[in-house]
mmCIF file of C-alpha atoms in Angstrom:
data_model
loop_
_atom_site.group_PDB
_atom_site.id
_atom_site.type_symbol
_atom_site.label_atom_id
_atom_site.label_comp_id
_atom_site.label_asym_id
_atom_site.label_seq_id
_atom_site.Cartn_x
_atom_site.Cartn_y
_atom_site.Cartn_z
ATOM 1 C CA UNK A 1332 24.443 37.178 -9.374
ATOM 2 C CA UNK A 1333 21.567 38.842 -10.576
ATOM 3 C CA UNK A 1334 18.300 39.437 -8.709
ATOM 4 C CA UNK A 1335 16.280 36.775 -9.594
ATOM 5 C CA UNK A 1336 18.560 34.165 -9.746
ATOM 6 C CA UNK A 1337 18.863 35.203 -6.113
ATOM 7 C CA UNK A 1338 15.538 35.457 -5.353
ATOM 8 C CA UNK A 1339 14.942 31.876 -7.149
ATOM 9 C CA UNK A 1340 18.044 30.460 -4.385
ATOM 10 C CA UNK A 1341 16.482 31.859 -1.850
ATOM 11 C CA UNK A 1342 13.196 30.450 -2.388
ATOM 12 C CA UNK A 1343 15.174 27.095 -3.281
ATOM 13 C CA UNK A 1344 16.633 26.950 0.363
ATOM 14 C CA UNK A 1345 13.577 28.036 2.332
ATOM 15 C CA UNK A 1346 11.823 24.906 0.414
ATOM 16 C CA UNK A 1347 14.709 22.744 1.172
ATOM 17 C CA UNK A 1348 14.843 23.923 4.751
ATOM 18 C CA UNK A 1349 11.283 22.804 5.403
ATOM 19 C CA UNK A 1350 11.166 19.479 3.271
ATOM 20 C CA UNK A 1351 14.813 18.505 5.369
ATOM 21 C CA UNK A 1352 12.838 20.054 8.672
ATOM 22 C CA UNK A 1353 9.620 17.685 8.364
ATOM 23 C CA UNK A 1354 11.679 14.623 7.360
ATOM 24 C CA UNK A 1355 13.622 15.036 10.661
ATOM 25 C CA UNK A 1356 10.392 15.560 12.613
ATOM 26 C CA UNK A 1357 9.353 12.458 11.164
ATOM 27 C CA UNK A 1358 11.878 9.972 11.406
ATOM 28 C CA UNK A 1359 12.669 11.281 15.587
ATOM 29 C CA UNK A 1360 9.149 11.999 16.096
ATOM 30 C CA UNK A 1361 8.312 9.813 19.242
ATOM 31 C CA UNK A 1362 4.834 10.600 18.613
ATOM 32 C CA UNK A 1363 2.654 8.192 15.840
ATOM 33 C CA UNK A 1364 0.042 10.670 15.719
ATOM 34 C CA UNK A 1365 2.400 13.241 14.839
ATOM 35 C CA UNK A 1366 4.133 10.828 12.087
ATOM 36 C CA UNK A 1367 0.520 10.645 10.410
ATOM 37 C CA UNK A 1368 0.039 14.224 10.879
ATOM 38 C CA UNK A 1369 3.582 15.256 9.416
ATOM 39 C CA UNK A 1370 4.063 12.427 6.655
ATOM 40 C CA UNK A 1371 0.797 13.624 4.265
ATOM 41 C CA UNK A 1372 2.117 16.566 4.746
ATOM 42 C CA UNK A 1373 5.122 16.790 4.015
ATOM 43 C CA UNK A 1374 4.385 15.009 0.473
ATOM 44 C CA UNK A 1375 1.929 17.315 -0.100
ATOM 45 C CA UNK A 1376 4.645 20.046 0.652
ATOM 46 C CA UNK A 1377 6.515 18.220 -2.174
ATOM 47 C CA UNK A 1378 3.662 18.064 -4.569
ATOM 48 C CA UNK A 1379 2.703 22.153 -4.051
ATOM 49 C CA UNK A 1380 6.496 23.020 -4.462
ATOM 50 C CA UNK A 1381 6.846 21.284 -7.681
ATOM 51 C CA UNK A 1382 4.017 23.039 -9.415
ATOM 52 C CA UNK A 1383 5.441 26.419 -10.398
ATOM 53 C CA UNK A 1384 7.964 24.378 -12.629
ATOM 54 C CA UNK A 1385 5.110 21.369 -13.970
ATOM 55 C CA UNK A 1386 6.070 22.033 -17.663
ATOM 56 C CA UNK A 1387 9.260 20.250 -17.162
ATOM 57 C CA UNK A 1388 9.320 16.788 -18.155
ATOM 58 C CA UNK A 1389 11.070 15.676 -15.010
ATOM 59 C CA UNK A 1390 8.928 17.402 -12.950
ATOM 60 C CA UNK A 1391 5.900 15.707 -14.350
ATOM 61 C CA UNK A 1392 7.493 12.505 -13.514
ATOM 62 C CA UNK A 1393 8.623 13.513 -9.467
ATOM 63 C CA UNK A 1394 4.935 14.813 -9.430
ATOM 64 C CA UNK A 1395 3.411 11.464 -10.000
ATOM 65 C CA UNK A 1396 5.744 9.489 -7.876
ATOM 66 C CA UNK A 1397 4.918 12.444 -5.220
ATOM 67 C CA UNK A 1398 1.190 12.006 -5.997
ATOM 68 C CA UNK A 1399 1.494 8.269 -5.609
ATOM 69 C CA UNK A 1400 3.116 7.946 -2.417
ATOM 70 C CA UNK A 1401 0.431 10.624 -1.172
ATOM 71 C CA UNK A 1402 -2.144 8.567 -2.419
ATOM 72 C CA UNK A 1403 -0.933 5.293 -0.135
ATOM 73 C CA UNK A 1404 -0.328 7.443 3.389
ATOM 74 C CA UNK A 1405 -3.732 8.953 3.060
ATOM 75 C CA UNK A 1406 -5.511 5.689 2.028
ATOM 76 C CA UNK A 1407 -3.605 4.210 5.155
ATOM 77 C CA UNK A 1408 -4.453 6.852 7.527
ATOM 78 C CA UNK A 1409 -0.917 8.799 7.588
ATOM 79 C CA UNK A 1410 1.153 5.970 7.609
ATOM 80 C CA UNK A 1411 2.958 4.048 4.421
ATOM 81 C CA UNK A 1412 2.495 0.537 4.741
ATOM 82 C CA UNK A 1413 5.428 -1.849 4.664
ATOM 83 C CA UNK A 1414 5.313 -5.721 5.209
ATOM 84 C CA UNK A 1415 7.650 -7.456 7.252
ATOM 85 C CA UNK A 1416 8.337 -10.004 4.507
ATOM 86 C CA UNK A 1417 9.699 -6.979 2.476
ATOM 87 C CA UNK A 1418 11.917 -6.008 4.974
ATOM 88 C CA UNK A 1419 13.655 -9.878 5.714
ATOM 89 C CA UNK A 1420 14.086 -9.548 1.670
ATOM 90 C CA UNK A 1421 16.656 -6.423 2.682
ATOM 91 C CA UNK A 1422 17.959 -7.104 5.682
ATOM 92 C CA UNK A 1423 17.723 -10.822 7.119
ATOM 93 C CA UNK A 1424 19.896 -10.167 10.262
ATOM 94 C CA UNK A 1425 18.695 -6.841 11.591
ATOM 95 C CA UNK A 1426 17.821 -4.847 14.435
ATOM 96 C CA UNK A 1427 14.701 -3.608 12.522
ATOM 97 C CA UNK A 1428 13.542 -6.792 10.991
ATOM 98 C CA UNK A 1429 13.865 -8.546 15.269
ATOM 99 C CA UNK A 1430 11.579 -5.139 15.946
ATOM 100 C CA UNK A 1431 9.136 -5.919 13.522
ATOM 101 C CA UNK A 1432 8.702 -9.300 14.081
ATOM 102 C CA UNK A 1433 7.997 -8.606 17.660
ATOM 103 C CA UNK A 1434 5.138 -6.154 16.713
ATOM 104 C CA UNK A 1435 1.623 -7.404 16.167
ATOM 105 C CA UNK A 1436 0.248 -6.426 13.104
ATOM 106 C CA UNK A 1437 -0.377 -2.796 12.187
ATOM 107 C CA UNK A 1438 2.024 -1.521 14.995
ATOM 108 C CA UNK A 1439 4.525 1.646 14.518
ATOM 109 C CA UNK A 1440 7.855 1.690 14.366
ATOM 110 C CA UNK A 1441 9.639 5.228 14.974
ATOM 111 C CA UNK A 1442 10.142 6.037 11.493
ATOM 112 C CA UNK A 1443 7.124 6.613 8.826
ATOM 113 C CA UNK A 1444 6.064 3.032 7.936
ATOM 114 C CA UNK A 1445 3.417 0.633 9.550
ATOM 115 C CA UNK A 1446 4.035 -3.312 9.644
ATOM 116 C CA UNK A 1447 0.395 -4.878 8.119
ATOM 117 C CA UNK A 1448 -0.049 -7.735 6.900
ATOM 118 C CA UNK A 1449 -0.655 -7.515 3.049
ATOM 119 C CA UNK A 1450 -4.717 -8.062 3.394
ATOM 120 C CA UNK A 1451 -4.824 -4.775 6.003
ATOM 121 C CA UNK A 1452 -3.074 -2.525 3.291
ATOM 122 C CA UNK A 1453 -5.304 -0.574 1.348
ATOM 123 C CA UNK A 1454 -3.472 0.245 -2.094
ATOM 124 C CA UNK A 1455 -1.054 -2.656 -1.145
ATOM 125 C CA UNK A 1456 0.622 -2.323 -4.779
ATOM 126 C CA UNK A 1457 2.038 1.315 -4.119
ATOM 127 C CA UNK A 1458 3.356 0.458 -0.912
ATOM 128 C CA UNK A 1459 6.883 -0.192 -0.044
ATOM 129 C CA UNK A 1460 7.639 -3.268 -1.879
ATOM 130 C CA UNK A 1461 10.642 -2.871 -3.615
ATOM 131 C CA UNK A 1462 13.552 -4.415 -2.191
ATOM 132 C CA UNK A 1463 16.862 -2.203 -2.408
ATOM 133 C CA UNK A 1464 20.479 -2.798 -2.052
ATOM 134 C CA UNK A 1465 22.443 -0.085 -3.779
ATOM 135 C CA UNK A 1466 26.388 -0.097 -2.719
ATOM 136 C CA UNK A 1467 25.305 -0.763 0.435
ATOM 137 C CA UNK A 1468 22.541 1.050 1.174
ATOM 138 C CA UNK A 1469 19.774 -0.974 2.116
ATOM 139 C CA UNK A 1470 16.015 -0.191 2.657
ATOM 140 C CA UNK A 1471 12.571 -0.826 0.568
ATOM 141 C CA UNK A 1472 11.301 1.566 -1.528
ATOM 142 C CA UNK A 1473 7.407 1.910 -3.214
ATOM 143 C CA UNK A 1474 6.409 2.408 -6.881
ATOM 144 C CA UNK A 1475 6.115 6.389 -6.307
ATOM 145 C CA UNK A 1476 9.428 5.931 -4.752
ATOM 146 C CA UNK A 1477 11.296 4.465 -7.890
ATOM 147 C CA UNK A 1478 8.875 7.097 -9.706
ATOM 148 C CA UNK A 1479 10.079 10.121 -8.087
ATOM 149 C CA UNK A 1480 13.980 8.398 -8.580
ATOM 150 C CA UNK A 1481 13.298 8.608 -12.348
ATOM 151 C CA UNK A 1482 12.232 11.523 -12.493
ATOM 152 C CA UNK A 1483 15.092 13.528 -10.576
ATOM 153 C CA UNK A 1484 17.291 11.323 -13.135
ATOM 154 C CA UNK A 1485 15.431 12.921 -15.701
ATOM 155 C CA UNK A 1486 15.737 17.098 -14.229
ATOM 156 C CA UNK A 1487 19.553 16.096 -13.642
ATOM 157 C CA UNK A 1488 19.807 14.889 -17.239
ATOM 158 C CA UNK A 1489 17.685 17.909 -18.190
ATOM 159 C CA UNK A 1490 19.858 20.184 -16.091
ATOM 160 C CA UNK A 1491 22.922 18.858 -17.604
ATOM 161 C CA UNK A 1492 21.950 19.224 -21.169
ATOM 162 C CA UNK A 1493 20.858 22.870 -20.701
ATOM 163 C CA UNK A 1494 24.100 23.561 -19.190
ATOM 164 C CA UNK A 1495 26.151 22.614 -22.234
ATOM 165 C CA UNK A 1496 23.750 23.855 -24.498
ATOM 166 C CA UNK A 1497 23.589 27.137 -22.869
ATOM 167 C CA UNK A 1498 20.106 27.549 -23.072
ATOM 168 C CA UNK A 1499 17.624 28.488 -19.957
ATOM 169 C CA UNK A 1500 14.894 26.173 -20.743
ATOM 170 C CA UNK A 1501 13.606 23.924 -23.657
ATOM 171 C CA UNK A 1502 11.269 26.219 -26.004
ATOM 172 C CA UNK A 1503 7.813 24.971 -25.643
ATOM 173 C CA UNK A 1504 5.927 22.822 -28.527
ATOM 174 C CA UNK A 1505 3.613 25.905 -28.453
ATOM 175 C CA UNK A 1506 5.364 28.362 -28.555
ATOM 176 C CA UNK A 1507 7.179 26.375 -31.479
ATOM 177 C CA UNK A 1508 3.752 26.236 -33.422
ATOM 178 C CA UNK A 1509 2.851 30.082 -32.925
ATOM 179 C CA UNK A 1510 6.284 31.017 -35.001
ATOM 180 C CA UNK A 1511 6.319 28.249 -37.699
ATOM 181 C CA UNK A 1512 2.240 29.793 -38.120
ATOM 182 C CA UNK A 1513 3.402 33.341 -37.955
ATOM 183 C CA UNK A 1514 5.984 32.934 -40.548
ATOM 184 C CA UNK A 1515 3.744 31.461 -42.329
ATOM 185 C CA UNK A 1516 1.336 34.091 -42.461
ATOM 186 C CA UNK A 1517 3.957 36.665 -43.452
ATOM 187 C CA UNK A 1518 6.151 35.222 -46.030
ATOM 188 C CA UNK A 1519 3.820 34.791 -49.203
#
């Protein structure tokens, strides 16, 4: 393995080491003030991180899903809004759906999401709305959510592709344009 491939690991791991490190503080955190402390951060831990590789198409897809969820916790004071109507959609028999409806309105659940009623939301339409039941897996998921799905579809895809192709990263459209031009200028 050469040097910077081991260098780019290592700086891989430290990032995935933090990102896994605040999503554990936030989900046992026992504190809400901590949650709304920890949650904008984290995402914008996941926004910085994904700059140094923007030029990627599938990067430029997480970012916006990234930028999007960051948009809704800091509009909503730390906190991602969820309603409890989205939740019955998922799961009508369960232990966080009896929680919830116990709660009065804008209370915290251990977790990252506040339960508001759709007219306390501000940027209601990025919250988490969208119902999921994948194999099993249940929970509700927002707009960047779905976003940020797409676009680690699209780096795998990317990934993949490279692989076979044996190539380390799609040439870019400049580049592309400063050779056709320079050709140009030296073959007549």
């Amino acid at each position: 393995m050469n040097k910077e491939v081991k260098e780019a690991l290592q700086k891989f791991l430290k990032g995935v080491f933090v990102a896994v490190t605040l999503r554990l503080l936030i989900r046992f955190s026992p504190s809400e003030k901590l949650v709304r402390i920890l949650l904008p951060i984290a995402l914008i831990y996941g926004f910085i991180s994904l700059l140094p590789r923007r030029k990627e198409a599938g990067i430029r897809i997480a970012m916006i899903g990234t930028a999007a969820n960051l948009l809704v916790v800091l509009a909503n004071k730390g906190l991602m809004p969820v309603q409890r109507s989205d939740i019955g959609k998922v799961r009508k028999k369960s232990k966080l759906l009896e929680r919830a409806e116990k709660l009065p309105v804008g209370s915290w659940i251990k977790g990252s999401h506040a339960f508001v009623d759709e007219d306390k939301a501000r940027l209601n339409l990025l919250s988490d709305r969208i119902a999921l039941n994948i194999r099993g897996t249940r929970g509700v998921a927002s707009i960047g959510d779905m976003i940020l799905y797409l676009g680690a579809i699209v780096i795998l895809f990317e990934s993949v592709r490279q692989l076979f192709q044996g190539k380390k990263s799609q040439p870019r459209l400049k580049t592309i344009y400063s050779k056709i031009r320079f050709r140009k200028k030296n073959c007549c």
